CSV table of C-alpha atoms and ligand atoms in Angstrom, one decimal:
chain,number,residue,atom,x,y,z
A,1,MET,CA,243.1,29.7,9.8
A,2,ILE,CA,243.6,27.3,7.3
A,3,GLU,CA,247.0,28.5,7.6
A,4,LYS,CA,247.3,27.6,11.7
A,5,LEU,CA,246.2,24.8,11.6
A,6,GLN,CA,248.4,24.0,8.8
A,7,LYS,CA,251.6,23.8,10.9
A,8,ILE,CA,249.9,22.5,13.6
A,9,LYS,CA,248.8,19.3,11.9
A,10,GLU,CA,253.0,19.1,10.5
A,11,ASN,CA,254.5,20.5,14.1
A,12,ALA,CA,251.8,17.8,15.4
A,13,SER,CA,253.6,14.8,13.3
A,14,ALA,CA,256.8,16.8,13.4
A,15,GLU,CA,256.4,15.8,17.2
A,16,LEU,CA,255.4,12.2,17.4
A,17,SER,CA,258.9,11.4,16.7
A,18,GLY,CA,260.3,12.7,20.3
A,19,VAL,CA,257.7,10.9,21.6
A,20,SER,CA,259.7,7.9,23.1
A,21,ASP,CA,257.1,6.9,26.1
A,22,LYS,CA,254.0,7.4,28.2
A,23,ALA,CA,255.4,10.0,30.5
A,24,THR,CA,255.7,12.2,26.7
A,25,LEU,CA,252.8,10.6,24.8
A,26,ALA,CA,250.9,12.2,27.8
A,27,ALA,CA,252.5,15.5,27.0
A,28,TYR,CA,251.8,15.7,23.4
A,29,LYS,CA,248.1,14.7,23.6
A,30,VAL,CA,248.2,17.8,26.4
A,31,LYS,CA,249.7,19.4,24.4
A,32,PHE,CA,248.6,19.9,21.2
A,33,LEU,CA,244.6,18.2,21.9
A,34,GLY,CA,243.8,19.5,25.2
A,35,LYS,CA,241.2,22.1,27.3
A,36,GLN,CA,244.4,25.0,26.7
A,37,GLY,CA,245.9,22.7,23.8
A,38,ALA,CA,246.9,24.4,20.4
A,39,LEU,CA,243.7,22.7,18.6
A,40,THR,CA,241.8,24.1,21.4
A,41,GLU,CA,242.4,27.8,20.9
A,42,VAL,CA,242.6,27.7,17.3
A,43,LEU,CA,239.0,26.3,17.4
A,44,ARG,CA,238.3,29.5,19.9
A,45,GLY,CA,239.4,32.1,16.9
A,46,MET,CA,236.4,30.4,14.5
A,47,ARG,CA,234.4,33.5,15.6
A,48,GLU,CA,236.3,35.7,12.8
A,49,VAL,CA,236.5,33.1,10.4
A,50,SER,CA,233.8,33.8,7.6
A,51,PRO,CA,230.3,32.2,7.4
A,52,GLU,CA,231.4,30.5,4.3
A,53,ASP,CA,235.3,29.4,5.0
A,54,ARG,CA,233.6,27.8,8.0
A,55,PRO,CA,232.5,23.8,7.0
A,56,LYS,CA,235.8,23.7,4.8
A,57,VAL,CA,237.9,24.7,8.3
A,58,GLY,CA,235.8,22.7,10.5
A,59,ALA,CA,236.2,19.5,8.1
A,60,LEU,CA,239.8,20.2,8.8
A,61,VAL,CA,240.0,21.1,12.1
A,62,ASN,CA,238.0,17.6,12.6
A,63,GLU,CA,240.7,16.1,10.2
A,64,ILE,CA,243.0,17.7,11.7
A,65,ARG,CA,241.6,15.8,14.6
A,66,ASP,CA,241.3,12.5,14.2
A,67,ALA,CA,244.8,12.7,12.9
A,68,ILE,CA,246.5,13.5,15.9
A,69,GLU,CA,244.3,10.9,18.0
A,70,SER,CA,244.7,8.0,16.4
A,71,ALA,CA,247.8,8.8,16.1
A,72,VAL,CA,248.3,8.5,20.0
A,73,ALA,CA,246.5,5.8,20.2
A,74,ALA,CA,248.9,3.6,18.2
A,75,LYS,CA,251.9,5.0,20.4
A,76,GLU,CA,249.2,4.2,24.1
A,77,ARG,CA,249.4,0.3,22.6
A,78,GLU,CA,253.1,0.4,21.2
A,79,PHE,CA,254.1,1.2,24.1
A,80,GLU,CA,251.4,-0.9,25.9
A,81,ARG,CA,252.8,-4.5,23.9
A,82,ALA,CA,256.5,-2.6,24.5
A,83,GLU,CA,255.9,-3.4,28.3
A,84,LEU,CA,254.3,-7.0,28.4
A,85,GLU,CA,256.5,-8.2,26.8
A,86,LYS,CA,259.2,-6.8,28.5
A,87,GLU,CA,258.2,-8.6,31.5
A,88,LEU,CA,257.5,-11.6,30.1
A,89,ALA,CA,261.1,-11.4,28.9
A,90,SER,CA,262.0,-11.0,32.4
A,91,SER,CA,260.0,-13.0,34.2
A,92,PHE,CA,260.6,-17.0,34.0
A,93,ILE,CA,257.9,-19.5,34.1
A,94,ASP,CA,258.6,-23.0,35.5
A,95,ILE,CA,255.8,-25.2,33.1
A,96,SER,CA,257.2,-28.0,35.2
A,97,GLU,CA,257.0,-27.2,38.7
A,98,PRO,CA,254.9,-29.3,40.2
A,99,SER,CA,251.2,-27.4,41.3
A,100,LYS,CA,250.9,-27.1,44.5
A,101,GLY,CA,247.1,-29.2,44.7
A,102,HIS,CA,243.9,-28.0,45.4
A,103,GLU,CA,241.2,-28.8,47.4
A,104,LYS,CA,238.9,-31.1,46.0
A,105,GLY,CA,235.3,-30.8,47.2
A,106,ALA,CA,233.3,-34.1,47.8
A,107,LEU,CA,229.1,-34.8,48.6
A,108,HIS,CA,227.9,-33.7,52.0
A,109,PRO,CA,227.5,-37.8,53.8
A,110,LEU,CA,223.6,-36.9,53.2
A,111,SER,CA,223.3,-36.3,49.7
A,112,ARG,CA,224.9,-39.1,49.2
A,113,VAL,CA,222.5,-41.4,50.8
A,114,TYR,CA,220.3,-40.0,48.8
A,115,GLU,CA,221.2,-39.6,45.9
A,116,THR,CA,221.9,-43.2,45.9
A,117,LEU,CA,218.5,-44.8,47.1
A,118,ILE,CA,216.5,-41.9,44.7
A,119,ASP,CA,218.7,-43.4,41.4
A,120,ALA,CA,217.9,-47.0,42.4
A,121,CYS,CA,213.5,-46.2,42.6
A,122,VAL,CA,213.7,-44.2,40.6
A,123,ASN,CA,215.3,-47.1,37.8
A,124,ILE,CA,212.0,-49.1,38.5
A,125,GLY,CA,210.4,-46.7,37.7
A,126,PHE,CA,209.5,-44.4,40.8
A,127,LYS,CA,209.0,-40.6,40.1
A,128,VAL,CA,210.5,-38.2,42.9
A,129,VAL,CA,207.1,-36.5,44.6
A,130,ASP,CA,207.8,-32.8,46.6
A,131,GLY,CA,205.7,-31.6,49.4
A,132,PRO,CA,205.7,-29.0,51.1
A,133,GLU,CA,207.7,-28.4,54.1
A,134,VAL,CA,204.6,-26.2,55.6
A,135,GLU,CA,201.6,-28.7,56.6
A,136,LEU,CA,197.8,-28.7,57.0
A,137,ASP,CA,196.7,-31.1,59.9
A,138,TYR,CA,194.7,-32.5,57.8
A,139,TYR,CA,197.8,-33.9,55.7
A,140,ASN,CA,200.0,-35.2,58.4
A,141,PHE,CA,197.6,-36.7,59.9
A,142,GLU,CA,193.7,-36.9,59.2
A,143,ALA,CA,194.0,-38.2,56.2
A,144,LEU,CA,196.3,-40.4,57.3
A,145,ASN,CA,193.5,-42.0,59.6
A,146,VAL,CA,195.6,-40.1,62.2
A,147,PRO,CA,192.9,-37.9,63.3
A,148,LYS,CA,192.5,-34.8,66.3
A,149,ASN,CA,193.2,-37.1,69.4
A,150,HIS,CA,194.3,-40.2,68.8
A,151,PRO,CA,197.5,-41.4,71.4
A,152,ALA,CA,199.7,-41.5,67.8
A,153,ARG,CA,200.0,-38.8,67.7
A,154,ASP,CA,202.3,-38.4,70.5
A,155,MET,CA,205.7,-40.5,69.2
A,156,GLN,CA,205.8,-37.2,67.1
A,157,ASP,CA,206.5,-33.8,69.0
A,158,THR,CA,204.4,-31.6,65.9
A,159,PHE,CA,205.7,-28.1,65.7
A,160,PHE,CA,202.1,-26.2,65.6
A,161,ILE,CA,201.8,-23.3,63.7
A,162,SER,CA,197.9,-23.3,64.9
A,163,ASP,CA,195.5,-24.9,65.2
A,164,ASN,CA,195.8,-26.8,61.9
A,165,LEU,CA,199.2,-25.4,60.3
A,166,LEU,CA,202.4,-27.2,61.7
A,167,LEU,CA,205.5,-27.9,60.3
A,168,ARG,CA,205.5,-31.4,58.4
A,169,SER,CA,206.4,-34.9,61.0
A,170,GLN,CA,206.8,-36.7,58.0
A,171,THR,CA,206.6,-37.6,54.8
A,172,SER,CA,203.9,-39.1,54.7
A,173,SER,CA,201.7,-36.3,54.1
A,174,VAL,CA,202.9,-36.4,50.7
A,175,GLN,CA,201.6,-39.5,50.1
A,176,ALA,CA,197.9,-38.2,51.4
A,177,ARG,CA,198.6,-34.9,48.6
A,178,ALA,CA,199.7,-37.3,46.4
A,179,MET,CA,196.3,-39.8,46.3
A,180,LYS,CA,194.5,-37.3,46.0
A,181,SER,CA,196.6,-36.0,42.4
A,182,LEU,CA,197.5,-38.7,41.2
A,183,THR,CA,195.7,-41.4,39.4
A,184,PRO,CA,197.5,-45.4,39.8
A,185,PRO,CA,198.3,-47.2,39.5
A,186,PHE,CA,201.7,-45.5,40.6
A,187,LYS,CA,204.9,-45.5,42.3
A,188,ILE,CA,206.4,-42.3,43.7
A,189,ILE,CA,209.3,-41.6,45.9
A,190,SER,CA,209.0,-38.3,47.9
A,191,PRO,CA,212.5,-37.0,49.9
A,192,GLY,CA,213.1,-34.2,52.0
A,193,ARG,CA,212.6,-32.5,55.7
A,194,VAL,CA,211.3,-33.0,58.2
A,195,TYR,CA,210.4,-31.4,61.8
A,196,ARG,CA,209.8,-33.0,65.5
A,197,ASN,CA,211.3,-30.5,69.0
A,198,ASP,CA,213.7,-33.6,69.8
A,199,SER,CA,216.8,-32.2,70.2
A,200,ASP,CA,220.0,-35.5,70.9
A,201,ALA,CA,222.8,-37.6,69.2
A,202,THR,CA,220.3,-38.9,67.6
A,203,HIS,CA,217.6,-37.3,66.8
A,204,SER,CA,217.6,-33.0,65.3
A,205,PRO,CA,214.2,-30.5,65.3
A,206,VAL,CA,215.1,-30.8,61.6
A,207,PHE,CA,215.6,-34.4,59.7
A,208,HIS,CA,214.5,-36.1,56.6
A,209,GLN,CA,212.8,-39.3,55.8
A,210,MET,CA,212.4,-40.4,52.5
A,211,GLU,CA,209.0,-42.8,51.8
A,212,GLY,CA,207.5,-44.0,49.1
A,213,LEU,CA,204.0,-44.7,47.5
A,214,VAL,CA,202.8,-47.9,45.5
A,215,VAL,CA,199.3,-47.6,43.9
A,216,ASP,CA,198.2,-50.5,41.9
A,217,GLU,CA,196.0,-53.3,42.1
A,218,ASN,CA,197.0,-56.3,42.6
A,219,VAL,CA,200.5,-55.4,45.3
A,220,SER,CA,200.9,-57.6,48.4
A,221,MET,CA,203.2,-57.3,51.4
A,222,ALA,CA,206.0,-60.5,49.2
A,223,ASP,CA,206.4,-57.2,46.8
A,224,LEU,CA,207.0,-54.6,49.3
A,225,LYS,CA,209.3,-56.9,50.7
A,226,SER,CA,210.7,-57.4,47.6
A,227,MET,CA,211.3,-54.6,47.0
A,228,LEU,CA,213.2,-53.0,49.7
A,229,THR,CA,215.7,-56.0,49.5
A,230,SER,CA,216.4,-54.7,46.7
A,231,LEU,CA,216.9,-50.9,47.6
A,232,MET,CA,218.3,-51.5,51.3
A,233,ARG,CA,221.2,-53.6,48.8
A,234,LYS,CA,221.9,-51.6,45.9
A,235,THR,CA,222.4,-49.2,49.6
A,236,PHE,CA,224.0,-50.7,52.5
A,237,GLY,CA,225.6,-54.3,50.0
A,238,GLU,CA,224.5,-57.0,48.6
A,239,ASN,CA,224.4,-59.4,51.6
A,240,THR,CA,222.3,-57.0,53.8
A,241,GLU,CA,219.6,-59.2,54.8
A,242,LEU,CA,215.8,-57.5,56.3
A,243,ARG,CA,213.8,-58.6,58.9
A,244,PHE,CA,210.8,-57.8,59.0
A,245,ARG,CA,208.8,-57.3,62.9
A,246,PRO,CA,205.2,-56.9,63.1
A,247,SER,CA,204.5,-52.9,63.9
A,248,PHE,CA,202.0,-50.7,64.4
A,249,PHE,CA,201.4,-47.5,61.8
A,250,PRO,CA,197.4,-46.2,61.4
A,251,PHE,CA,198.1,-45.5,57.7
A,252,THR,CA,199.1,-49.7,57.3
A,253,GLU,CA,197.1,-52.5,58.3
A,254,PRO,CA,199.1,-54.8,58.5
A,255,SER,CA,202.3,-53.0,59.4
A,256,VAL,CA,206.1,-54.3,60.2
A,257,GLU,CA,209.5,-52.3,61.3
A,258,VAL,CA,211.9,-53.4,59.1
A,259,ASP,CA,215.6,-54.4,60.7
A,260,VAL,CA,217.9,-54.4,58.0
A,261,THR,CA,221.5,-56.0,59.1
A,262,CYS,CA,223.8,-54.0,60.5
A,263,PRO,CA,227.1,-52.9,58.0
A,264,THR,CA,229.2,-51.8,60.6
A,265,CYS,CA,229.6,-55.4,61.8
A,266,HIS,CA,227.9,-57.1,58.9
A,267,GLY,CA,225.8,-59.3,61.8
A,268,GLU,CA,228.1,-60.1,64.5
A,269,GLY,CA,226.8,-57.7,66.8
A,270,CYS,CA,229.6,-55.2,67.9
A,271,ARG,CA,228.4,-51.3,69.7
A,272,ILE,CA,226.8,-49.9,67.1
A,273,CYS,CA,223.6,-52.4,67.0
A,274,LYS,CA,223.6,-53.3,70.6
A,275,GLY,CA,225.3,-56.2,69.8
A,276,THR,CA,221.9,-57.3,67.8
A,277,GLY,CA,223.3,-57.3,64.3
A,278,PHE,CA,220.9,-56.0,63.3
A,279,LEU,CA,219.7,-52.5,63.1
A,280,GLU,CA,216.4,-50.7,63.7
A,281,LEU,CA,215.7,-49.3,59.3
A,282,LEU,CA,212.0,-48.8,58.2
A,283,GLY,CA,208.7,-48.7,58.5
A,284,ALA,CA,206.4,-50.3,56.0
A,285,GLY,CA,203.3,-51.7,55.5
A,286,ILE,CA,199.6,-52.1,53.2
A,287,VAL,CA,198.1,-49.5,52.7
A,288,ASN,CA,194.6,-49.1,55.0
A,289,PRO,CA,192.2,-49.2,52.4
A,290,LYS,CA,190.7,-46.2,55.3
A,291,VAL,CA,193.5,-44.2,53.8
A,292,LEU,CA,193.1,-45.2,49.6
A,293,GLU,CA,189.8,-44.0,50.8
A,294,MET,CA,190.5,-41.1,52.1
A,295,GLY,CA,192.6,-39.9,49.7
A,296,GLY,CA,190.1,-41.0,46.8
A,297,ILE,CA,191.0,-43.5,45.8
A,298,ASP,CA,189.0,-47.1,45.9
A,299,SER,CA,190.3,-49.1,47.8
A,300,LYS,CA,188.2,-52.7,46.7
A,301,LYS,CA,190.5,-52.3,43.1
A,302,TYR,CA,193.1,-51.5,44.2
A,303,ARG,CA,196.1,-51.9,47.0
A,304,GLY,CA,198.6,-49.3,48.2
A,305,PHE,CA,202.1,-50.8,49.9
A,306,ALA,CA,204.3,-47.5,51.8
A,307,PHE,CA,207.5,-47.7,53.4
A,308,GLY,CA,209.6,-44.7,55.0
A,309,PHE,CA,213.0,-44.0,56.6
A,310,GLY,CA,215.0,-41.6,58.2
A,311,VAL,CA,217.6,-40.8,55.4
A,312,ASP,CA,219.9,-38.9,58.2
A,313,ARG,CA,219.9,-43.1,59.8
A,314,VAL,CA,221.1,-44.6,56.9
A,315,ALA,CA,223.8,-41.8,56.3
A,316,MET,CA,225.3,-41.8,59.8
A,317,VAL,CA,224.9,-46.0,59.7
A,318,LYS,CA,226.3,-46.1,56.5
A,319,ASP,CA,229.4,-43.8,57.7
A,320,GLY,CA,229.2,-44.6,61.4
A,321,ILE,CA,228.2,-41.2,62.0
A,322,GLY,CA,228.0,-41.3,66.3
A,323,ASP,CA,225.7,-37.8,66.9
A,324,ILE,CA,223.7,-36.7,63.7
A,325,ARG,CA,223.7,-32.2,64.3
A,326,SER,CA,227.3,-32.9,63.8
A,327,MET,CA,225.8,-33.7,60.0
A,328,PHE,CA,223.5,-29.9,60.3
A,329,ARG,CA,227.1,-27.5,61.2
A,330,ASN,CA,228.7,-28.0,58.6
A,331,ASP,CA,232.1,-27.6,59.6
A,332,ILE,CA,235.2,-28.0,57.3
A,333,ARG,CA,236.9,-30.8,59.9
A,334,PHE,CA,234.3,-33.3,59.7
A,335,LEU,CA,233.0,-32.8,56.7
A,336,LYS,CA,236.0,-33.7,55.1
A,337,GLN,CA,236.7,-36.5,57.3
A,338,MET,CA,233.3,-37.9,54.9
A,339,LYS,CA,234.9,-37.7,51.9
B,401,LIG,N1,206.0,-41.7,58.6
B,401,LIG,C1,206.5,-42.7,59.7
B,401,LIG,C2,207.2,-42.3,61.0
B,401,LIG,O1,207.9,-41.5,59.9
B,401,LIG,C3,207.1,-44.6,59.5
B,401,LIG,C4,206.0,-45.0,58.4
B,401,LIG,C5,206.4,-45.2,58.4
B,401,LIG,C6,205.8,-44.1,56.5
B,401,LIG,C7,205.5,-46.6,57.7
B,401,LIG,C8,205.0,-45.1,56.1
B,401,LIG,C9,205.0,-46.1,57.0
B,401,LIG,O2,205.5,-45.1,54.5
B,401,LIG,O3,203.7,-47.5,55.6
B,401,LIG,O4,207.4,-42.7,62.5
C-alpha cells in the first residue's frame, strides 16, 4: 500500500510538468483526485491494511492529496495570470480619449424651492416640525377656529375619510398641534403635502404648503412684515417688494394676503401677473387669541403671527412653469428643462 502511494506521488509530480494549459490541468485533476482517480482507488483498499498501519497510511494519503491539491491550485493561478497578461498585452486602452460624458442629475424644482425656503427659515431660528397627512378634523379645522358648518370650510374642498378624519387641506394643522406640544416662545415652520379636491393647470389634488408660526410675548404685525420681506427677498431676489392687503382667515385676526413683485417682469406688468406687477403668494396674520387658547397657550401673555403659502406656486413663479401638474408627472424631458 505504502509503495502504491509512493508511486502515485512520483507519478503526480512527474506528470505535473506535462500540464501546460487549463485542459491538461483538468485532466490531471481527474486522474489523481477524481472519483475514479488514483488516490480514491487506493483508499478503497484501506480495508486490507492492518489496523495498526492504518493511521500511517491515512496520514500519507492526506499528505499526498494536499500536495497534489496545492500543486493544482498553483497551476490554476499561473494560468489565470498568464491569461490576464495576454489580454492586457493585446488590448489597448487609450486613456487620453475624451469621455463620452454622463448625465448629471439635478434637484426637482420643488425640492430646490423647499431647500431655499427651509434654509432661510432655519438660519433665523425656526425649527422644522412635521405633522400627519391623514389628520383629525379637529386639528385641520376646529382648533383653527373653523367649527363644523363654518362657511370657510367651503374654500378647501376637503377629502374626508370619515366624519372626523380627513386628508389635511392645509399645513396650518401642524400649528394647531405644535401649540399643544411646545412651550412658548417658539418659532416653527412645517413644510409638507396637502390635499384638495381640485385639478386644473394651477391646482393639483396634492400640492405643497409651508406654514410658519411664531409665538412670543411681544410679536406684532411689524415682525411678521419684516420676516416675510426678508424670506421673500432670499427666495426671489433682493429687489422684491411686498404688498400687504387686508383679508380674512378664521385663525388670524387681523389677516392679510401678501403679494410679491412678479419675478418675471419685475413689477412692469406681464402675462404671468396679469399686468399688475404683483403675484398673490401668501396668507398671514396675527394668530387669533381663540386659536392660542385652544392650543393651551395663555393669550393674555403670548401673541403669535403665522403665515402659509403654496410651495408649488413659488416654484412655478420662479421657474415660469405654466402647469402645476407637470411637476408631479416626472417627465424627464420637463425636468431636464428645469435644471
Ligand atoms: N392655511 C391657509 C390656506 O391654506 C394659508 C394661511 C393663511 C396660513 C393665513 C396661515 C395664515 O398660517 O396665518 O389658505
